């Protein structure tokens, strides 16, 4: 959950716990589908467990916060695939089927949907788990009931119409978790600062200023790694990099003589978080410039460095996107329709609108 | 919850329990509002407790199911008021203020809104309670958080914008409870049958056929009571009438020689419930006539009596109705807007559409 | 839960719900045992479901409160057996095995232990259920974990030593539920009053005073039924007798001219419950006589009738009784020991002591 | 919770969260006591909040696991006091009263009992919290009810006799959490290994082998700090030392050429945990020697170094210790007795027996 723990102090659960939870839900889903005469053989079952267990292994420290930062232009799915490929070589092709399912190239498409779709085991686990650990009760979903409503027709994963209200509740819960937790302005700001700290560290190392950090973190600070240059060394380094490396570095850097590095590090370590304003329309340029000027002046820093402290951005969320991936509902006559159509009111069409919010951050002292 | 226990076997909680729960929430609401500098004096506090404690006292057996059946043209609020008036005389005017608040004539309007509005203590208690006892987890709401977000401005009860997602979740939960629980087709049918049983019993008593029943129930079966003729005798009789009178009568009547009375009573007592079909558009007349004819024939009853067994109806629900009563949201600048406007997506406008469903019931044997 | 709802207003759950819950736990137990290589064939599985579904069918209204009152000298197990025998005839011997298991004569003893022993599915369901509905959180047990620890060795149902703390917690929870809920002095008194009401009603009917009541209840008030005379008519009458018959009768009787009958009935219906004192040693006779005299005088009733209002009794509970039925623990070396021995402290031996408490009831007015 | 997360993967909650939870419970406790006419003035209230907020501030990384290891002969209470003293100087005596209460020298003794006693806010928070995050449902306690039963008489914190079963349940839950969670053999072993890793690191640094670690950790590895030499520098260093320093060091050290350091570090970081046997009596010496010899041989290490890998120990727990600190029960006649006396069975005396268990650890490979 990135830096959400700064807002919700219970949110310290780990990706390991999530991976175990996903396998558990996958077991339930397979049981349910088999009971409904969907044939899944033992090899497919094993592959589904492997795929869901490893689906997130490519996440680096602080999850999405540092995606595309530590490794340029590679998202966590591509990184997960690199790990699976390596393991597949070690296990002499034992992950072949899991990888096919993960990539979505296996001929039985519904299996990929169990791993990655609007109602995959990943979401069913993380929404419930994040709601539990953050204490945001409204995000709780009934994953047991949702799984018991799963079915497959024409190789499509779908939900029996009896479960339609649970699906709606799921979509609303998801939207709520996005705005209230995942995109909470405070954790958003903290995550931006994290990105800026790493940028500053790289810059300084480029200027031959030595910085204390773990071996793995130093590797990524000194080497520009992207999809093309991502080799086995990079993979090994990446695999040993986690939140501990980042936080330990920040703790050291918070005492560094460089004002930018130390004050940013300090703002995370000692919760001296910036002021964040969030609104439904973009901020105007003159307002942004005015703040930038004043911060540059009061911090006595160059105006081109002020974007370490004053910055803006946008976040977007669409609770349900039918164009991307539909949630299929199976009605009593065996017809398949999209949830928006099947739902008996208009709220679903509202939920499929994309919402954008704009934020601006600057130091509180100001 | 009417006859919902036929579908959700845990739903046997009582109105007494609900009334106690409402007072508890009212205490929390008053604490919260006072903390936010809303002045509520001790007399007003007491009146709010009395009003919320008694707000539902006019409910007869099986709540809404028999509203307007046992007493014609009087809803439960009017009946509650009769009880309050009686108690007020007994307590020498001690309920004066409570009654003013209950009627909505007290000059501080927000107090009435605590008793009766989209976000009153009544709803905050019954949604959570019904979700708990029915086991329909999706209906659970976060009443603690909702209450902590309450505020009053310009004599209007409102919700701080920080709680906007909780309000949305509340409206969605309410809609879900309506369709999945309160308007579940099986309890709907059972409640219709209950109405028909009482109608049949009245008819038979009118024909001088003697029926076993409690004193209170016999009173209402032999006397046509409406708002005009509702006197103290009626009130006393009504006060001693509860689910036990109805169920006990049904148990006796299930062995009565009258086929209509006994088979309908039997269908409730021994769970021999009818077939119910529910759909989004009205049934066409010829279909309804065809079923009626066949049932009349196979039961060997007159066609004009067949509507005891074959009947149709419609149910309507509107998750949120701004014209009726708004949910006011207080934004960061102190402006008050309706939830539909304040919400950042279109789902709320969808939720404020009214939905109608149509159902038809007929004996399963058929 | 007898009259516990007078103390814990949520405790309105039904025996039907409990029976369904027991089957659910039995499914889990069978799954667990089969996974541990305990062979249970399909016929045995079905018989276990039948036996647990029907194990409590012999309970009359208000469960234990009226056991041995409505039907003399027959406890609910014997009555359950009568129902099973009747059903067995209807189903042409289809319940043969279920009955053998229920009686404990089937050669695989552990199956009877699943139905009736210290850790049977009955207790695992009712403790959790009663804790849930009464709201007494301390009575909550972890039935999932307890079932997952079940095993069978030498035809004995036992618990793996890993689950020993859960067993201890279970025994403590059970003890707590006994003293705090099942034997709560207020419900205890109410149940005694119920017995006295039925006794008074019988007495009056014996004196040819006519009383309003349901057909089934009148049957048992006019007929002395015991194990010897309990025939099919009695069984049919018993089967249609439930809480509704009793409460409806009490409602009618609370307006009867007989002071004893009406004031006792009234005390239940309108919660005018007596004063109850409970202590660890018996009350002395002179104290009891003094109260009796004063109540007789102030009520103007014969001294020999005063025991309708002033009475005493004792309740006994033993959290764990190894002589009766042991809880077997399977240690890491495959040795079976009793929980008291296996437990590493002395609390278990304490819990196996029998505790007796003494109570006295008299009208509050006094 | 030390290294419990290796067994219960959800147990990643923090001391910060616990401290906030303790203040919350303290607010409830103060409300309850004031309602019962126990006078607590505003200055005392504030002091109670400060004292409970800071009561655990002296805990170092991994809590009890490294107590007396990082700083010799100083437990966490003494360290907490050092922090409070420093803050008191900063706040010009603003913590005077809080410190008096914390030390137990304030004349109103019950206030110290709210901070530190068998039923203090600390235990009421951590038991519930640890049960929640570990998922060990049996450890859940009803802290709301326990707090509502608090009272003060003769300057003694006590529990109303109505809450006696909740107290018993609390003691049983606590015992269960000790054996099942806090003293779980796997986390026990991991914590011992942590101690050995730091011992080895110190040894190596003493031999002038350079080791990578954070500034604070290096300080404590190179300096022998005890109560006498614990100055402000030590305090500052200690304040910036947390789990991140330890885990980051272990990650680096797991690749160090020193076999002992790297394999121990590796066993924590990569969950290669040793075999642990736990039993109720001490292991005999020849058994221990035999294992030690074999491990020394197969690891090719000196026999005097083998205790890094093969070691034994004992853990002790006493669920309730009346000699130390009693739980006082206030009976209906206003008499105060100890819980063991007040409890109506013998289980409590059993629970007050001290239990010792013995364990032995050695590498699994062996």
mmCIF file with all atom_site columns, N, CA and C in Angstrom, chain B residues 165-185:
data_model
loop_
_atom_site.group_PDB
_atom_site.id
_atom_site.type_symbol
_atom_site.label_atom_id
_atom_site.label_alt_id
_atom_site.label_comp_id
_atom_site.label_asym_id
_atom_site.label_entity_id
_atom_site.label_seq_id
_atom_site.pdbx_PDB_ins_code
_atom_site.Cartn_x
_atom_site.Cartn_y
_atom_site.Cartn_z
_atom_site.occupancy
_atom_site.B_iso_or_equiv
_atom_site.pdbx_formal_charge
_atom_site.auth_seq_id
_atom_site.auth_comp_id
_atom_site.auth_asym_id
_atom_site.auth_atom_id
_atom_site.pdbx_PDB_model_num
ATOM 1  N N  . UNK B 1 165 ? -17.822 9.591   1.048  1.00 0.00 ? 165 UNK B N  1
ATOM 2  C CA . UNK B 1 165 ? -17.785 8.206   0.552  1.00 0.00 ? 165 UNK B CA 1
ATOM 3  C C  . UNK B 1 165 ? -18.603 7.283   1.449  1.00 0.00 ? 165 UNK B C  1
ATOM 4  N N  . UNK B 1 166 ? -18.623 7.593   2.751  1.00 0.00 ? 166 UNK B N  1
ATOM 5  C CA . UNK B 1 166 ? -19.433 6.786   3.663  1.00 0.00 ? 166 UNK B CA 1
ATOM 6  C C  . UNK B 1 166 ? -20.918 6.968   3.360  1.00 0.00 ? 166 UNK B C  1
ATOM 7  N N  . UNK B 1 167 ? -21.306 8.171   2.981  1.00 0.00 ? 167 UNK B N  1
ATOM 8  C CA . UNK B 1 167 ? -22.701 8.405   2.620  1.00 0.00 ? 167 UNK B CA 1
ATOM 9  C C  . UNK B 1 167 ? -23.053 7.618   1.358  1.00 0.00 ? 167 UNK B C  1
ATOM 10 N N  . UNK B 1 168 ? -22.181 7.663   0.373  1.00 0.00 ? 168 UNK B N  1
ATOM 11 C CA . UNK B 1 168 ? -22.434 6.905   -0.856 1.00 0.00 ? 168 UNK B CA 1
ATOM 12 C C  . UNK B 1 168 ? -22.565 5.424   -0.552 1.00 0.00 ? 168 UNK B C  1
ATOM 13 N N  . UNK B 1 169 ? -21.643 4.943   0.287  1.00 0.00 ? 169 UNK B N  1
ATOM 14 C CA . UNK B 1 169 ? -21.686 3.525   0.658  1.00 0.00 ? 169 UNK B CA 1
ATOM 15 C C  . UNK B 1 169 ? -22.988 3.207   1.380  1.00 0.00 ? 169 UNK B C  1
ATOM 16 N N  . UNK B 1 170 ? -23.443 4.117   2.203  1.00 0.00 ? 170 UNK B N  1
ATOM 17 C CA . UNK B 1 170 ? -24.691 3.950   2.931  1.00 0.00 ? 170 UNK B CA 1
ATOM 18 C C  . UNK B 1 170 ? -25.862 3.831   1.959  1.00 0.00 ? 170 UNK B C  1
ATOM 19 N N  . UNK B 1 171 ? -25.882 4.689   0.956  1.00 0.00 ? 171 UNK B N  1
ATOM 20 C CA . UNK B 1 171 ? -26.994 4.660   -0.002 1.00 0.00 ? 171 UNK B CA 1
ATOM 21 C C  . UNK B 1 171 ? -26.963 3.368   -0.816 1.00 0.00 ? 171 UNK B C  1
ATOM 22 N N  . UNK B 1 172 ? -25.764 2.956   -1.201 1.00 0.00 ? 172 UNK B N  1
ATOM 23 C CA . UNK B 1 172 ? -25.647 1.699   -1.955 1.00 0.00 ? 172 UNK B CA 1
ATOM 24 C C  . UNK B 1 172 ? -26.058 0.513   -1.077 1.00 0.00 ? 172 UNK B C  1
ATOM 25 N N  . UNK B 1 173 ? -25.639 0.535   0.186  1.00 0.00 ? 173 UNK B N  1
ATOM 26 C CA . UNK B 1 173 ? -25.994 -0.558  1.101  1.00 0.00 ? 173 UNK B CA 1
ATOM 27 C C  . UNK B 1 173 ? -27.505 -0.613  1.288  1.00 0.00 ? 173 UNK B C  1
ATOM 28 N N  . UNK B 1 174 ? -28.103 0.557   1.388  1.00 0.00 ? 174 UNK B N  1
ATOM 29 C CA . UNK B 1 174 ? -29.542 0.614   1.581  1.00 0.00 ? 174 UNK B CA 1
ATOM 30 C C  . UNK B 1 174 ? -30.260 0.038   0.370  1.00 0.00 ? 174 UNK B C  1
ATOM 31 N N  . UNK B 1 175 ? -29.817 0.424   -0.814 1.00 0.00 ? 175 UNK B N  1
ATOM 32 C CA . UNK B 1 175 ? -30.428 -0.092  -2.038 1.00 0.00 ? 175 UNK B CA 1
ATOM 33 C C  . UNK B 1 175 ? -30.295 -1.619  -2.082 1.00 0.00 ? 175 UNK B C  1
ATOM 34 N N  . UNK B 1 176 ? -29.104 -2.093  -1.752 1.00 0.00 ? 176 UNK B N  1
ATOM 35 C CA . UNK B 1 176 ? -28.860 -3.524  -1.761 1.00 0.00 ? 176 UNK B CA 1
ATOM 36 C C  . UNK B 1 176 ? -29.756 -4.258  -0.769 1.00 0.00 ? 176 UNK B C  1
ATOM 37 N N  . UNK B 1 177 ? -29.915 -3.711  0.423  1.00 0.00 ? 177 UNK B N  1
ATOM 38 C CA . UNK B 1 177 ? -30.775 -4.352  1.417  1.00 0.00 ? 177 UNK B CA 1
ATOM 39 C C  . UNK B 1 177 ? -32.216 -4.377  0.914  1.00 0.00 ? 177 UNK B C  1
ATOM 40 N N  . UNK B 1 178 ? -32.637 -3.325  0.227  1.00 0.00 ? 178 UNK B N  1
ATOM 41 C CA . UNK B 1 178 ? -34.006 -3.327  -0.284 1.00 0.00 ? 178 UNK B CA 1
ATOM 42 C C  . UNK B 1 178 ? -34.243 -4.473  -1.235 1.00 0.00 ? 178 UNK B C  1
ATOM 43 N N  . UNK B 1 179 ? -33.410 -4.573  -2.246 1.00 0.00 ? 179 UNK B N  1
ATOM 44 C CA . UNK B 1 179 ? -33.672 -5.592  -3.269 1.00 0.00 ? 179 UNK B CA 1
ATOM 45 C C  . UNK B 1 179 ? -33.329 -6.991  -2.794 1.00 0.00 ? 179 UNK B C  1
ATOM 46 N N  . UNK B 1 180 ? -32.303 -7.085  -1.967 1.00 0.00 ? 180 UNK B N  1
ATOM 47 C CA . UNK B 1 180 ? -31.859 -8.433  -1.589 1.00 0.00 ? 180 UNK B CA 1
ATOM 48 C C  . UNK B 1 180 ? -32.597 -8.959  -0.363 1.00 0.00 ? 180 UNK B C  1
ATOM 49 N N  . UNK B 1 181 ? -33.076 -8.090  0.485  1.00 0.00 ? 181 UNK B N  1
ATOM 50 C CA . UNK B 1 181 ? -33.702 -8.535  1.732  1.00 0.00 ? 181 UNK B CA 1
ATOM 51 C C  . UNK B 1 181 ? -35.151 -8.059  1.852  1.00 0.00 ? 181 UNK B C  1
ATOM 52 N N  . UNK B 1 182 ? -35.323 -6.750  2.002  1.00 0.00 ? 182 UNK B N  1
ATOM 53 C CA . UNK B 1 182 ? -36.673 -6.255  2.317  1.00 0.00 ? 182 UNK B CA 1
ATOM 54 C C  . UNK B 1 182 ? -37.682 -6.609  1.224  1.00 0.00 ? 182 UNK B C  1
ATOM 55 N N  . UNK B 1 183 ? -37.239 -6.543  -0.034 1.00 0.00 ? 183 UNK B N  1
ATOM 56 C CA . UNK B 1 183 ? -38.157 -6.839  -1.133 1.00 0.00 ? 183 UNK B CA 1
ATOM 57 C C  . UNK B 1 183 ? -37.850 -8.188  -1.775 1.00 0.00 ? 183 UNK B C  1
ATOM 58 N N  . UNK B 1 184 ? -37.224 -9.070  -1.027 1.00 0.00 ? 184 UNK B N  1
ATOM 59 C CA . UNK B 1 184 ? -36.944 -10.414 -1.564 1.00 0.00 ? 184 UNK B CA 1
ATOM 60 C C  . UNK B 1 184 ? -38.257 -11.059 -1.970 1.00 0.00 ? 184 UNK B C  1
ATOM 61 N N  . UNK B 1 185 ? -38.265 -11.668 -3.111 1.00 0.00 ? 185 UNK B N  1
ATOM 62 C CA . UNK B 1 185 ? -39.535 -12.142 -3.661 1.00 0.00 ? 185 UNK B CA 1
ATOM 63 C C  . UNK B 1 185 ? -40.242 -13.134 -2.742 1.00 0.00 ? 185 UNK B C  1
#
